[in-house]
Amino acid sequence: MKHTLIGILLLFVTGSVFAQDSSSPYYGFRLGLTAHPTIGWVKPQVGKSNGVSLGFSYGLMGDFNFAENYSFATGLTITTINGKSTQIITQETNPPTQTPYELKYKLQYIEVPLTVKLKTVRINDVRWYGQFGLSNDFNIGAKQDADAGGKSSSRDENISKSIKLYRAGLILGAGAEFDLSGNASIAAGLTYNNGFTNITTNKNNNIRNHYLGINFGVFF
């Protein structure tokens, strides 16, 4: 994992060096910063989703522009995906008892998206875009709150051992880039990240998490 992250950082640095010689802001490589809220939820196979929770994402974003209207878009962000669910947990008593728990997942990932971005021509200093691709997420933190019978059972319990390291998701996004001066521009839009891998090591309950990102960023 460390070698992968180092490679991505070197790719960003190398791309920014080549971008120095670009005569147009829409060719070569563009590097930017992003910070935005996320609205997350979880869907357990056994149990039910129980509302959304706010999270946050921040880090680097980069566009490799191979044509005026087409880009390979990636990034390196720290992304929090929170969500609530109601699940039945069996307790090893004699006889065994089943108790409904209100659970809140608080999961933090290093996210590396691999997407294609399709852009319109510039219209009054604005370029609209659509985005599609794969989300690659590596878990770096996992905590959980649990309530049973309307009472608090635990808070910020470390559940890293029960959360898988890798999460994959499908990215669908749309938004706009607003030109400022030179190569600088502001990006704003929405991203839907649909997780399609089980986030838990529990073989008896397939749990997936998803989020909606309200994107903000600045390209330099």
Short mmCIF file of C-alpha atoms in Angstrom, two decimals:
data_model
loop_
_atom_site.label_atom_id
_atom_site.label_comp_id
_atom_site.label_asym_id
_atom_site.label_seq_id
_atom_site.Cartn_x
_atom_site.Cartn_y
_atom_site.Cartn_z
CA MET A 1 0.00 0.00 0.00
CA LYS A 2 2.87 2.40 0.82
CA HIS A 3 4.46 1.75 -2.59
CA THR A 4 1.12 2.47 -4.29
CA LEU A 5 0.72 5.84 -2.52
CA ILE A 6 4.33 6.83 -3.25
CA GLY A 7 3.81 5.96 -6.91
CA ILE A 8 0.68 8.10 -7.11
CA LEU A 9 2.46 11.07 -5.51
CA LEU A 10 5.35 10.73 -7.98
CA LEU A 11 2.81 10.62 -10.81
CA PHE A 12 1.31 13.92 -9.61
CA VAL A 13 4.72 15.58 -9.34
CA THR A 14 5.85 14.33 -12.77
CA GLY A 15 2.61 15.47 -14.38
CA SER A 16 2.90 18.95 -12.87
CA VAL A 17 6.42 19.31 -14.29
CA PHE A 18 5.25 18.46 -17.82
CA ALA A 19 2.29 20.81 -17.41
CA GLN A 20 4.74 23.72 -17.12
CA ASP A 21 5.25 23.64 -20.91
CA SER A 22 1.58 23.52 -21.82
CA SER A 23 0.35 26.51 -23.81
CA SER A 24 -3.31 25.85 -22.95
CA PRO A 25 -4.92 25.27 -19.55
CA TYR A 26 -6.85 22.34 -21.02
CA TYR A 27 -3.90 20.17 -22.04
CA GLY A 28 -1.26 18.40 -20.00
CA PHE A 29 -1.69 17.89 -16.28
CA ARG A 30 -3.62 20.01 -13.78
CA LEU A 31 -3.26 19.65 -10.04
CA GLY A 32 -5.69 21.00 -7.46
CA LEU A 33 -6.93 20.90 -3.89
CA THR A 34 -10.35 19.71 -2.79
CA ALA A 35 -12.34 19.80 0.46
CA HIS A 36 -16.02 18.97 0.69
CA PRO A 37 -18.72 17.32 2.83
CA THR A 38 -20.06 13.83 2.21
CA ILE A 39 -23.53 12.45 2.92
CA GLY A 40 -23.17 8.74 3.65
CA TRP A 41 -25.34 5.73 4.40
CA VAL A 42 -24.94 1.96 4.81
CA LYS A 43 -27.06 -0.91 3.47
CA PRO A 44 -26.82 -4.20 5.41
CA GLN A 45 -28.05 -7.43 3.85
CA VAL A 46 -29.46 -8.44 7.24
CA GLY A 47 -31.09 -5.40 8.82
CA LYS A 48 -31.96 -2.03 7.36
CA SER A 49 -30.47 1.36 6.61
CA ASN A 50 -31.34 3.92 9.25
CA GLY A 51 -30.67 7.35 7.77
CA VAL A 52 -27.70 9.34 6.54
CA SER A 53 -24.69 10.83 8.33
CA LEU A 54 -22.35 13.66 7.41
CA GLY A 55 -18.66 13.11 6.73
CA PHE A 56 -15.83 14.99 5.07
CA SER A 57 -13.25 14.57 2.31
CA TYR A 58 -10.07 16.53 1.59
CA GLY A 59 -6.86 16.15 -0.39
CA LEU A 60 -5.47 16.37 -3.92
CA MET A 61 -7.19 16.07 -7.30
CA GLY A 62 -5.60 15.86 -10.71
CA ASP A 63 -6.69 15.90 -14.35
CA PHE A 64 -4.58 14.37 -17.12
CA ASN A 65 -6.02 16.16 -20.16
CA PHE A 66 -5.37 14.07 -23.26
CA ALA A 67 -7.70 16.18 -25.45
CA GLU A 68 -9.52 19.48 -25.09
CA ASN A 69 -12.75 17.84 -23.92
CA TYR A 70 -11.48 14.61 -22.35
CA SER A 71 -9.53 13.97 -19.17
CA PHE A 72 -8.37 11.11 -17.00
CA ALA A 73 -9.25 12.33 -13.51
CA THR A 74 -7.78 10.95 -10.29
CA GLY A 75 -6.87 12.14 -6.82
CA LEU A 76 -5.63 11.27 -3.36
CA THR A 77 -8.02 12.15 -0.54
CA ILE A 78 -8.85 11.30 3.05
CA THR A 79 -12.56 10.49 2.93
CA THR A 80 -14.93 9.77 5.81
CA ILE A 81 -18.00 7.65 5.03
CA ASN A 82 -20.47 7.54 7.91
CA GLY A 83 -23.84 5.80 8.04
CA LYS A 84 -26.51 4.35 10.32
CA SER A 85 -28.23 0.99 10.36
CA THR A 86 -30.48 -1.18 12.49
CA GLN A 87 -29.22 -4.75 12.86
CA ILE A 88 -30.18 -7.78 14.93
CA ILE A 89 -27.24 -9.04 16.99
CA THR A 90 -27.34 -12.51 18.54
CA GLN A 91 -25.88 -12.66 22.04
CA GLU A 92 -24.32 -15.90 23.26
CA THR A 93 -26.58 -16.49 26.25
CA ASN A 94 -28.45 -19.62 27.29
CA PRO A 95 -30.75 -19.62 25.42
CA PRO A 96 -29.29 -17.19 22.80
CA THR A 97 -31.07 -13.84 22.60
CA GLN A 98 -31.45 -11.49 19.65
CA THR A 99 -31.32 -7.76 20.28
CA PRO A 100 -31.90 -4.95 17.75
CA TYR A 101 -29.05 -2.45 17.78
CA GLU A 102 -28.91 1.03 16.29
CA LEU A 103 -25.41 1.23 14.81
CA LYS A 104 -23.47 4.17 13.43
CA TYR A 105 -20.44 3.38 11.28
CA LYS A 106 -17.64 5.99 11.18
CA LEU A 107 -15.16 4.84 8.55
CA GLN A 108 -12.16 6.72 7.17
CA TYR A 109 -10.46 5.84 3.89
CA ILE A 110 -7.59 6.88 1.66
CA GLU A 111 -9.44 7.25 -1.64
CA VAL A 112 -7.86 6.99 -5.10
CA PRO A 113 -10.48 7.50 -7.85
CA LEU A 114 -9.77 6.40 -11.43
CA THR A 115 -12.28 8.14 -13.69
CA VAL A 116 -12.87 9.63 -17.12
CA LYS A 117 -14.12 13.21 -17.25
CA LEU A 118 -15.97 14.52 -20.33
CA LYS A 119 -16.10 18.31 -20.68
CA THR A 120 -18.01 20.74 -22.85
CA VAL A 121 -16.39 23.60 -24.70
CA ARG A 122 -15.94 26.77 -22.69
CA ILE A 123 -19.13 28.83 -22.47
CA ASN A 124 -18.68 32.24 -20.81
CA ASP A 125 -15.65 30.99 -18.84
CA VAL A 126 -17.54 27.86 -17.69
CA ARG A 127 -16.97 24.26 -18.77
CA TRP A 128 -19.57 21.65 -17.75
CA TYR A 129 -18.46 18.07 -17.17
CA GLY A 130 -19.65 14.54 -16.52
CA GLN A 131 -17.54 11.94 -14.73
CA PHE A 132 -17.55 8.14 -14.56
CA GLY A 133 -15.16 5.59 -13.09
CA LEU A 134 -13.93 3.45 -10.21
CA SER A 135 -13.32 4.39 -6.58
CA ASN A 136 -10.45 2.60 -4.82
CA ASP A 137 -10.57 3.05 -1.04
CA PHE A 138 -8.20 1.79 1.67
CA ASN A 139 -9.49 1.80 5.23
CA ILE A 140 -7.37 3.68 7.78
CA GLY A 141 -9.87 4.04 10.61
CA ALA A 142 -13.08 2.37 11.75
CA LYS A 143 -15.22 3.26 14.76
CA GLN A 144 -18.79 2.51 15.74
CA ASP A 145 -21.50 3.79 18.08
CA ALA A 146 -24.12 1.33 19.30
CA ASP A 147 -27.49 1.87 21.02
CA ALA A 148 -29.86 -0.83 22.26
CA GLY A 149 -33.33 -0.28 23.67
CA GLY A 150 -32.91 3.48 23.45
CA LYS A 151 -29.80 3.37 25.66
CA SER A 152 -26.17 3.91 24.76
CA SER A 153 -24.22 0.65 24.58
CA SER A 154 -20.87 1.90 23.29
CA ARG A 155 -19.27 4.99 21.77
CA ASP A 156 -16.34 5.20 19.34
CA GLU A 157 -15.63 1.50 19.62
CA ASN A 158 -12.69 0.45 17.44
CA ILE A 159 -14.00 -2.05 14.86
CA SER A 160 -10.96 -2.10 12.55
CA LYS A 161 -10.64 -5.88 12.81
CA SER A 162 -14.14 -6.37 11.40
CA ILE A 163 -13.77 -3.89 8.49
CA LYS A 164 -12.04 -4.92 5.27
CA LEU A 165 -8.99 -2.98 4.11
CA TYR A 166 -10.18 -2.45 0.51
CA ARG A 167 -13.46 -0.97 -0.68
CA ALA A 168 -14.45 -0.47 -4.33
CA GLY A 169 -17.17 1.79 -5.64
CA LEU A 170 -18.70 3.15 -8.83
CA ILE A 171 -18.35 6.92 -9.32
CA LEU A 172 -20.93 9.04 -11.16
CA GLY A 173 -20.49 12.79 -11.12
CA ALA A 174 -21.34 16.07 -12.80
CA GLY A 175 -20.43 19.70 -12.30
CA ALA A 176 -18.71 22.74 -13.73
CA GLU A 177 -15.32 24.42 -13.83
CA PHE A 178 -15.23 28.21 -13.60
CA ASP A 179 -12.14 29.86 -15.10
CA LEU A 180 -10.35 32.47 -13.02
CA SER A 181 -7.06 33.67 -14.51
CA GLY A 182 -4.25 31.81 -16.25
CA ASN A 183 -4.59 28.09 -15.54
CA ALA A 184 -6.58 28.56 -12.32
CA SER A 185 -10.20 27.48 -12.06
CA ILE A 186 -12.79 26.59 -9.45
CA ALA A 187 -14.57 23.22 -9.69
CA ALA A 188 -17.97 22.50 -8.13
CA GLY A 189 -20.36 19.59 -8.56
CA LEU A 190 -21.94 16.45 -7.17
CA THR A 191 -20.51 12.92 -6.98
CA TYR A 192 -22.38 9.71 -6.22
CA ASN A 193 -20.08 6.96 -4.92
CA ASN A 194 -21.88 3.59 -4.99
CA GLY A 195 -19.95 0.99 -3.00
CA PHE A 196 -20.27 -2.52 -4.44
CA THR A 197 -17.97 -4.54 -2.17
CA ASN A 198 -18.70 -5.87 1.30
CA ILE A 199 -17.02 -3.58 3.86
CA THR A 200 -17.17 -6.09 6.72
CA THR A 201 -15.44 -9.39 7.43
CA ASN A 202 -18.72 -10.77 8.80
CA LYS A 203 -19.65 -13.59 6.41
CA ASN A 204 -23.25 -13.63 7.68
CA ASN A 205 -24.07 -10.03 6.73
CA ASN A 206 -23.01 -8.27 3.53
CA ILE A 207 -22.77 -4.54 4.31
CA ARG A 208 -22.09 -1.86 1.71
CA ASN A 209 -21.67 1.86 2.17
CA HIS A 210 -22.33 4.73 -0.21
CA TYR A 211 -22.06 8.50 -0.22
CA LEU A 212 -23.00 11.65 -2.05
CA GLY A 213 -20.18 14.20 -2.27
CA ILE A 214 -20.84 17.94 -2.63
CA ASN A 215 -17.62 18.76 -4.42
CA PHE A 216 -15.55 21.92 -4.20
CA GLY A 217 -11.99 22.35 -5.44
CA VAL A 218 -9.43 24.68 -6.98
CA PHE A 219 -7.15 23.79 -9.91
CA PHE A 220 -3.87 25.68 -10.23
#
